[in-house]
Amino acid sequence: MSKRFYVTTAIDYVNGQPHLGHAYEKIVADVIARSRRSFGEEVFFLTGLDEHGQKVQQAAVAEGKTPQAYCDDLAAVWKAFIVRLDLSNDDFVRTTESRHKSVVQAILSKLNAEGHFYKENYRGFYSTKEETFLTDKDRRPDGTFDPSYGDVVELQEENYYFKLKDHQQWLIDFIEKNPDFIYPATRRNEVLGFLKNNILEDLCITRPANRLNWGIPIPFDPNYVTYVWFDALVNYISIPAALGDSAAGSAVNYQPSTINHPLSAWPADAHVIGKDIVKFHAVYWPIMLKAMGATLPKQIVAHGWWQKDGAKMSKTTGNVVDPIAVINEWGVDAFRFYVIRELDIGPDGNWTDEGFKARYKAELADALGNLINRSLSMLKRYRNGILPAQSNELAPDAEKVLNETRSLLEQNQLQAALQSIWSLVTRANQYVDRTAPFKLAKDPTKAARLDEVLYNLAEVCRILAVLLWPFLPGTASKIYAQLGLSGAPDKFAEARWSGLKPGHAIGTPAALFPKKET
Ligand code: MSP
């Protein structure tokens, strides 16, 4: 059985409100997953929820619920959210599931038995909000801690620590030898700079159960639960292990009982995450995996953060984008298109309602929608919807875009891939304007030329459906249906010229992106 292409998103804090940032990350991962499927690869796409920790415990108490009941209610909201985004995920992990918890405990037992942990008394400062210890390095010049840490309390407690220092030089060498491990290069350089200029502090991997009990119990010491980040990162390997992946299972010392069709996915090919959690994924996670004896993921894909109207999104100021409201009004594909077209993976982005509407009108309604609609309507009107003889006038343009798009998708350049696809949309719209089929139709001596033009336009529409499928799956399927083709346009190999056969009857054209009065 061949290994599947394995792509993940970060797992979201269950008590957060699903927003634009979460939606963006999931759509990026979905486009990567769908494009690999389209290339003919088998894929395993995982997303899910991070459900443990003090904040969840406190919020549950405040609502008079048990933490599990509180998480169950919110998990339903998140699951509905990903359905609205049209995600093609293969599984959905919740860190409170026993399939995940067993693996976390198996890893803890293994690493403890192999001497990776030690217990130490610590006196210092603790941010409950971030569930992390702070040191003097975290103080601002005036000696205070940033308000983003919330209330910072001084405490003294014994905990288990994971020895990270021993692995620091190995990690530097690994990142240097594997230039694609952290994408894009700006983030890679930041991580290398950090590792070369600081001595790694060992990682506190427990919290005393008498202070926080909403966590996974430490198997070798009942007085402690697992630090939420150690728990959360493990999701990437726990789910493959639980689904019978032998590479994952042997690294984590966990074999599920009976699995009929064991998964083969580890190591992950791409962990899609935001820039704020690069250190967890590019420093702690590789060291955890190395200590377990697991193969490292191929790539950490770190995207930037969205703002709205040039300012941080914040519920308190009302400066937020509600993805569901946008999808309700404009459709999921318009939302998916805007976030990928507007923001390359890496830099920060800025959502403006005007920008969204402008792209909807110019690129979706006037460019793509109009091309499909007029091409198919003319074929219907002038040739009764029947494909004329094959003609290859636009074949070289389509071929060029096809090759370019594939190579850009393979390099995570999703924005550039959309630009490339739109170059074909523009080319075909110019072709309509230049060849003027509505004039040709009036002149019976130009019938052969009109046949050529109509074939070329219909075939470009079909190829566009295939190229667009990873990005706009609903729209791509509609184009296929309007072309009278069955099945989904989900195979990249079918984007080769001459898929439409002469004599084929198309379906009924209909507007894909209705114009709106706004
Ligand atoms: N639970 C942790 C991740 C654990 S992964 C093993 C977490 N959760 S989160 O809900 O705060 O964030 C989830 C993802 O959303 C992160 O990758 C984060 O970067 C991303 N985003 C949160 N706000 C964002 C924006 N404003 N813009 C883009 N992405 C943002 O961190």
Short mmCIF file of C-alpha atoms in Angstrom, two decimals, residues 149-452:
data_model
loop_
_atom_site.label_atom_id
_atom_site.label_comp_id
_atom_site.label_asym_id
_atom_site.label_seq_id
_atom_site.Cartn_x
_atom_site.Cartn_y
_atom_site.Cartn_z
CA TYR A 149 -0.59 37.33 28.84
CA GLY A 150 -3.60 38.28 31.00
CA ASP A 151 -3.15 37.95 34.77
CA VAL A 152 0.35 36.78 35.57
CA VAL A 153 0.77 35.05 38.94
CA GLU A 154 3.88 34.02 40.78
CA LEU A 155 3.89 30.37 41.72
CA GLN A 156 6.15 27.61 42.86
CA GLU A 157 5.60 24.04 41.76
CA GLU A 158 7.24 20.78 40.81
CA ASN A 159 6.78 19.58 37.26
CA TYR A 160 8.23 17.21 34.68
CA TYR A 161 10.52 18.70 32.04
CA PHE A 162 11.47 17.42 28.61
CA LYS A 163 15.18 17.78 27.82
CA LEU A 164 15.31 19.90 24.69
CA LYS A 165 18.83 21.30 24.90
CA ASP A 166 20.40 17.96 23.97
CA HIS A 167 18.75 18.20 20.55
CA GLN A 168 19.46 21.83 19.68
CA GLN A 169 22.47 21.31 17.39
CA TRP A 170 20.81 18.35 15.68
CA LEU A 171 17.79 20.52 14.89
CA ILE A 172 19.91 23.34 13.47
CA ASP A 173 21.71 20.83 11.24
CA PHE A 174 18.41 19.27 10.18
CA ILE A 175 16.88 22.59 9.16
CA GLU A 176 20.02 23.58 7.31
CA LYS A 177 20.14 20.28 5.42
CA ASN A 178 16.42 20.41 4.58
CA PRO A 179 15.79 23.86 3.12
CA ASP A 180 12.13 23.05 2.38
CA PHE A 181 11.32 21.93 5.92
CA ILE A 182 10.03 25.37 6.93
CA TYR A 183 8.07 27.26 4.26
CA PRO A 184 8.35 30.10 3.38
CA ALA A 185 12.07 30.89 3.72
CA THR A 186 11.46 34.00 5.88
CA ARG A 187 10.07 31.77 8.66
CA ARG A 188 12.90 29.31 8.20
CA ASN A 189 15.44 32.08 8.69
CA GLU A 190 13.65 33.27 11.82
CA VAL A 191 13.71 29.79 13.34
CA LEU A 192 17.39 29.32 12.50
CA GLY A 193 18.20 32.75 13.96
CA PHE A 194 16.35 31.88 17.15
CA LEU A 195 18.06 28.49 17.49
CA LYS A 196 21.52 29.90 16.85
CA ASN A 197 21.21 32.81 19.25
CA ASN A 198 19.46 31.22 22.23
CA ILE A 199 19.93 28.21 24.42
CA LEU A 200 16.71 26.22 24.33
CA GLU A 201 14.93 26.05 27.66
CA ASP A 202 13.70 22.59 28.56
CA LEU A 203 9.96 22.22 28.04
CA CYS A 204 7.65 21.85 31.03
CA ILE A 205 5.30 19.06 29.91
CA THR A 206 3.04 18.69 32.94
CA ARG A 207 0.65 20.71 35.08
CA PRO A 208 -0.24 19.64 38.63
CA ALA A 209 -3.70 18.01 38.60
CA ASN A 210 -4.74 19.90 41.72
CA ARG A 211 -4.42 23.16 39.76
CA LEU A 212 -5.70 21.95 36.39
CA ASN A 213 -7.39 18.63 35.91
CA TRP A 214 -8.86 19.05 32.40
CA GLY A 215 -5.97 17.31 30.69
CA ILE A 216 -4.59 13.89 29.86
CA PRO A 217 -3.31 12.17 33.02
CA ILE A 218 0.41 11.49 33.10
CA PRO A 219 0.62 7.68 33.01
CA PHE A 220 3.54 7.45 35.45
CA ASP A 221 2.39 10.06 37.96
CA PRO A 222 -1.31 10.52 38.80
CA ASN A 223 -0.66 13.93 40.35
CA TYR A 224 -0.13 15.51 36.95
CA VAL A 225 -1.83 16.11 33.62
CA THR A 226 -0.16 16.74 30.25
CA TYR A 227 0.73 20.26 29.13
CA VAL A 228 -1.80 21.22 26.50
CA TRP A 229 0.73 21.84 23.70
CA PHE A 230 2.44 18.47 24.18
CA ASP A 231 -1.04 16.92 23.99
CA ALA A 232 -2.12 18.98 20.96
CA LEU A 233 0.96 18.45 18.77
CA VAL A 234 0.63 14.71 19.16
CA ASN A 235 -2.68 14.78 17.23
CA TYR A 236 -0.75 14.73 13.97
CA ILE A 237 0.62 11.26 14.71
CA SER A 238 -2.00 9.90 17.11
CA ILE A 239 -4.74 9.76 14.50
CA PRO A 240 -2.64 7.89 11.90
CA ALA A 241 -1.50 5.55 14.69
CA ALA A 242 -5.10 4.97 15.76
CA LEU A 243 -6.02 4.25 12.14
CA GLY A 244 -3.37 1.58 11.90
CA ASP A 245 -0.50 3.48 10.26
CA SER A 246 2.48 1.26 11.02
CA ALA A 247 5.16 3.99 10.79
CA ALA A 248 3.19 6.11 13.27
CA GLY A 249 2.25 3.17 15.49
CA SER A 250 5.77 1.84 15.92
CA ALA A 251 7.15 5.30 16.75
CA VAL A 252 4.54 5.90 19.43
CA ASN A 253 4.43 2.33 20.78
CA TYR A 254 0.77 1.95 19.99
CA GLN A 255 -0.99 -0.74 17.99
CA PRO A 256 -4.77 -0.50 17.65
CA SER A 257 -6.62 -3.81 17.97
CA THR A 258 -8.27 -4.55 14.62
CA ILE A 259 -8.05 -2.31 11.60
CA ASN A 260 -9.39 -3.58 8.31
CA HIS A 261 -7.81 -1.02 6.03
CA PRO A 262 -4.79 0.39 7.87
CA LEU A 263 -3.83 3.91 6.90
CA SER A 264 -0.41 4.67 5.50
CA ALA A 265 0.20 8.40 5.93
CA TRP A 266 3.10 9.11 8.27
CA PRO A 267 5.26 11.19 7.93
CA ALA A 268 3.06 14.21 7.27
CA ASP A 269 3.79 16.03 4.02
CA ALA A 270 2.52 19.43 5.13
CA HIS A 271 1.53 20.89 8.48
CA VAL A 272 -0.36 24.10 7.60
CA ILE A 273 -0.19 26.54 10.53
CA GLY A 274 -0.17 30.26 11.36
CA LYS A 275 2.98 32.30 11.95
CA ASP A 276 2.29 32.59 15.71
CA ILE A 277 2.81 28.88 16.35
CA VAL A 278 5.91 28.25 14.25
CA LYS A 279 8.10 27.65 17.30
CA PHE A 280 5.86 24.84 18.55
CA HIS A 281 5.88 23.17 15.15
CA ALA A 282 9.43 23.85 13.99
CA VAL A 283 11.23 23.42 17.31
CA TYR A 284 9.27 21.40 19.90
CA TRP A 285 7.48 19.06 17.50
CA PRO A 286 10.59 17.89 15.56
CA ILE A 287 12.41 17.29 18.84
CA MET A 288 9.47 15.32 20.23
CA LEU A 289 9.43 13.20 17.10
CA LYS A 290 13.16 12.65 17.09
CA ALA A 291 13.03 11.54 20.73
CA MET A 292 10.26 9.07 19.79
CA GLY A 293 12.29 7.78 16.87
CA ALA A 294 9.70 8.92 14.32
CA THR A 295 10.43 10.25 10.84
CA LEU A 296 10.00 14.02 10.63
CA PRO A 297 7.26 15.71 8.62
CA LYS A 298 8.35 16.97 5.21
CA GLN A 299 7.17 20.53 5.61
CA ILE A 300 5.80 23.16 7.97
CA VAL A 301 3.75 25.61 5.87
CA ALA A 302 3.41 28.84 7.84
CA HIS A 303 0.86 31.39 6.68
CA GLY A 304 0.44 34.99 7.78
CA TRP A 305 -2.35 36.57 9.77
CA TRP A 306 -5.41 38.38 8.52
CA GLN A 307 -6.41 41.80 9.67
CA LYS A 308 -9.61 43.66 8.82
CA ASP A 309 -9.40 47.20 7.46
CA GLY A 310 -5.77 47.40 8.56
CA ALA A 311 -6.44 46.56 12.21
CA LYS A 312 -6.32 43.43 14.35
CA MET A 313 -9.62 41.58 14.32
CA SER A 314 -11.26 41.74 17.71
CA LYS A 315 -14.66 40.74 18.96
CA THR A 316 -14.67 43.52 21.54
CA THR A 317 -14.29 46.28 18.96
CA GLY A 318 -16.56 44.47 16.48
CA ASN A 319 -13.81 44.51 13.88
CA VAL A 320 -14.33 40.95 12.62
CA VAL A 321 -15.15 39.11 9.43
CA ASP A 322 -17.78 36.45 9.95
CA PRO A 323 -17.04 33.81 7.29
CA ILE A 324 -20.53 32.32 7.59
CA ALA A 325 -22.21 35.67 6.97
CA VAL A 326 -20.03 36.19 3.87
CA ILE A 327 -20.75 32.67 2.63
CA ASN A 328 -24.49 33.12 3.19
CA GLU A 329 -24.48 36.25 1.11
CA TRP A 330 -21.93 35.49 -1.60
CA GLY A 331 -21.48 31.73 -1.67
CA VAL A 332 -18.65 29.57 -0.37
CA ASP A 333 -16.63 29.66 -3.59
CA ALA A 334 -16.52 33.45 -3.63
CA PHE A 335 -15.15 33.33 -0.09
CA ARG A 336 -12.62 30.60 -0.92
CA PHE A 337 -11.55 32.52 -4.03
CA TYR A 338 -11.02 35.80 -2.23
CA VAL A 339 -8.86 34.48 0.61
CA ILE A 340 -6.55 32.50 -1.66
CA ARG A 341 -6.39 35.14 -4.42
CA GLU A 342 -5.82 38.01 -2.00
CA LEU A 343 -3.13 36.50 0.20
CA ASP A 344 -0.05 34.50 -0.67
CA ILE A 345 1.07 31.97 1.94
CA GLY A 346 3.49 33.85 4.18
CA PRO A 347 2.79 37.57 4.49
CA ASP A 348 -0.06 39.09 6.49
CA GLY A 349 -3.30 39.94 4.74
CA ASN A 350 -5.93 42.61 5.03
CA TRP A 351 -9.63 41.97 4.46
CA THR A 352 -11.72 44.84 3.21
CA ASP A 353 -15.35 44.48 2.20
CA GLU A 354 -14.67 46.76 -0.80
CA GLY A 355 -11.77 44.56 -1.91
CA PHE A 356 -13.93 41.47 -1.61
CA LYS A 357 -16.75 42.99 -3.67
CA ALA A 358 -14.33 44.32 -6.28
CA ARG A 359 -12.76 40.89 -6.82
CA TYR A 360 -16.21 39.27 -6.88
CA LYS A 361 -17.37 41.62 -9.60
CA ALA A 362 -14.24 41.85 -11.74
CA GLU A 363 -12.73 38.39 -11.45
CA LEU A 364 -15.65 36.09 -10.70
CA ALA A 365 -18.73 37.69 -12.28
CA ASP A 366 -17.27 39.72 -15.18
CA ALA A 367 -14.28 37.53 -16.07
CA LEU A 368 -14.89 33.86 -15.23
CA GLY A 369 -18.69 33.88 -14.99
CA ASN A 370 -19.14 35.88 -18.16
CA LEU A 371 -16.71 33.71 -20.14
CA ILE A 372 -18.49 30.49 -19.22
CA ASN A 373 -21.92 31.98 -19.72
CA ARG A 374 -21.35 33.56 -23.08
CA SER A 375 -19.32 30.65 -24.45
CA LEU A 376 -21.98 28.10 -23.61
CA SER A 377 -24.90 30.36 -24.50
CA MET A 378 -23.47 30.98 -27.97
CA LEU A 379 -22.89 27.27 -28.49
CA LYS A 380 -26.49 26.69 -27.50
CA ARG A 381 -27.84 29.48 -29.67
CA TYR A 382 -25.75 28.95 -32.82
CA ARG A 383 -25.19 25.17 -32.78
CA ASN A 384 -28.04 23.88 -30.66
CA GLY A 385 -25.59 23.03 -27.89
CA ILE A 386 -23.78 20.42 -30.03
CA LEU A 387 -19.96 20.49 -30.13
CA PRO A 388 -18.59 21.14 -33.64
CA ALA A 389 -15.42 19.58 -35.01
CA GLN A 390 -12.29 19.77 -32.90
CA SER A 391 -10.07 22.82 -33.29
CA ASN A 392 -6.81 23.49 -31.49
CA GLU A 393 -6.37 27.23 -31.68
CA LEU A 394 -6.25 27.82 -27.90
CA ALA A 395 -4.55 24.50 -27.11
CA PRO A 396 -1.06 26.01 -26.63
CA ASP A 397 -2.42 28.65 -24.21
CA ALA A 398 -4.30 26.03 -22.23
CA GLU A 399 -1.30 23.70 -22.16
CA LYS A 400 0.98 26.45 -20.87
CA VAL A 401 -1.42 27.36 -18.04
CA LEU A 402 -1.95 23.73 -17.17
CA ASN A 403 1.77 23.08 -16.72
CA GLU A 404 2.32 26.33 -14.87
CA THR A 405 -0.60 25.70 -12.51
CA ARG A 406 0.55 22.23 -11.65
CA SER A 407 4.05 23.32 -10.85
CA LEU A 408 2.83 26.29 -8.75
CA LEU A 409 0.45 24.05 -6.81
CA GLU A 410 3.29 21.65 -6.06
CA GLN A 411 5.24 24.55 -4.58
CA ASN A 412 2.38 25.83 -2.36
CA GLN A 413 2.06 28.91 -4.56
CA LEU A 414 -1.69 28.89 -4.49
CA GLN A 415 -2.18 32.58 -5.18
CA ALA A 416 0.13 32.45 -8.20
CA ALA A 417 -1.69 29.34 -9.43
CA LEU A 418 -4.97 31.26 -9.41
CA GLN A 419 -3.30 34.11 -11.28
CA SER A 420 -2.10 31.65 -13.87
CA ILE A 421 -5.60 30.17 -14.26
CA TRP A 422 -7.02 33.69 -14.67
CA SER A 423 -4.53 34.37 -17.44
CA LEU A 424 -6.40 31.70 -19.40
CA VAL A 425 -9.74 33.29 -18.49
CA THR A 426 -8.46 36.63 -19.80
CA ARG A 427 -7.01 35.05 -22.93
CA ALA A 428 -10.32 33.34 -23.73
CA ASN A 429 -12.34 36.51 -23.08
CA GLN A 430 -10.03 38.41 -25.45
CA TYR A 431 -10.50 35.61 -27.99
CA VAL A 432 -14.27 36.14 -27.86
CA ASP A 433 -13.85 39.89 -28.31
CA ARG A 434 -11.41 39.47 -31.20
CA THR A 435 -13.16 36.71 -33.09
CA ALA A 436 -16.62 38.23 -32.44
CA PRO A 437 -18.68 35.02 -32.85
CA PHE A 438 -21.91 37.07 -32.77
CA LYS A 439 -20.79 38.71 -36.02
CA LEU A 440 -19.60 35.42 -37.54
CA ALA A 441 -23.04 33.98 -36.83
CA LYS A 442 -24.62 36.55 -39.07
CA ASP A 443 -22.51 35.54 -42.08
CA PRO A 444 -23.19 32.03 -43.48
CA THR A 445 -19.81 32.00 -45.26
CA LYS A 446 -18.12 32.15 -41.82
CA ALA A 447 -19.78 29.02 -40.46
CA ALA A 448 -16.54 27.01 -40.35
CA ARG A 449 -14.79 29.79 -38.48
CA LEU A 450 -17.66 30.00 -36.02
CA ASP A 451 -17.37 26.24 -35.43
CA GLU A 452 -13.70 26.66 -34.58
#
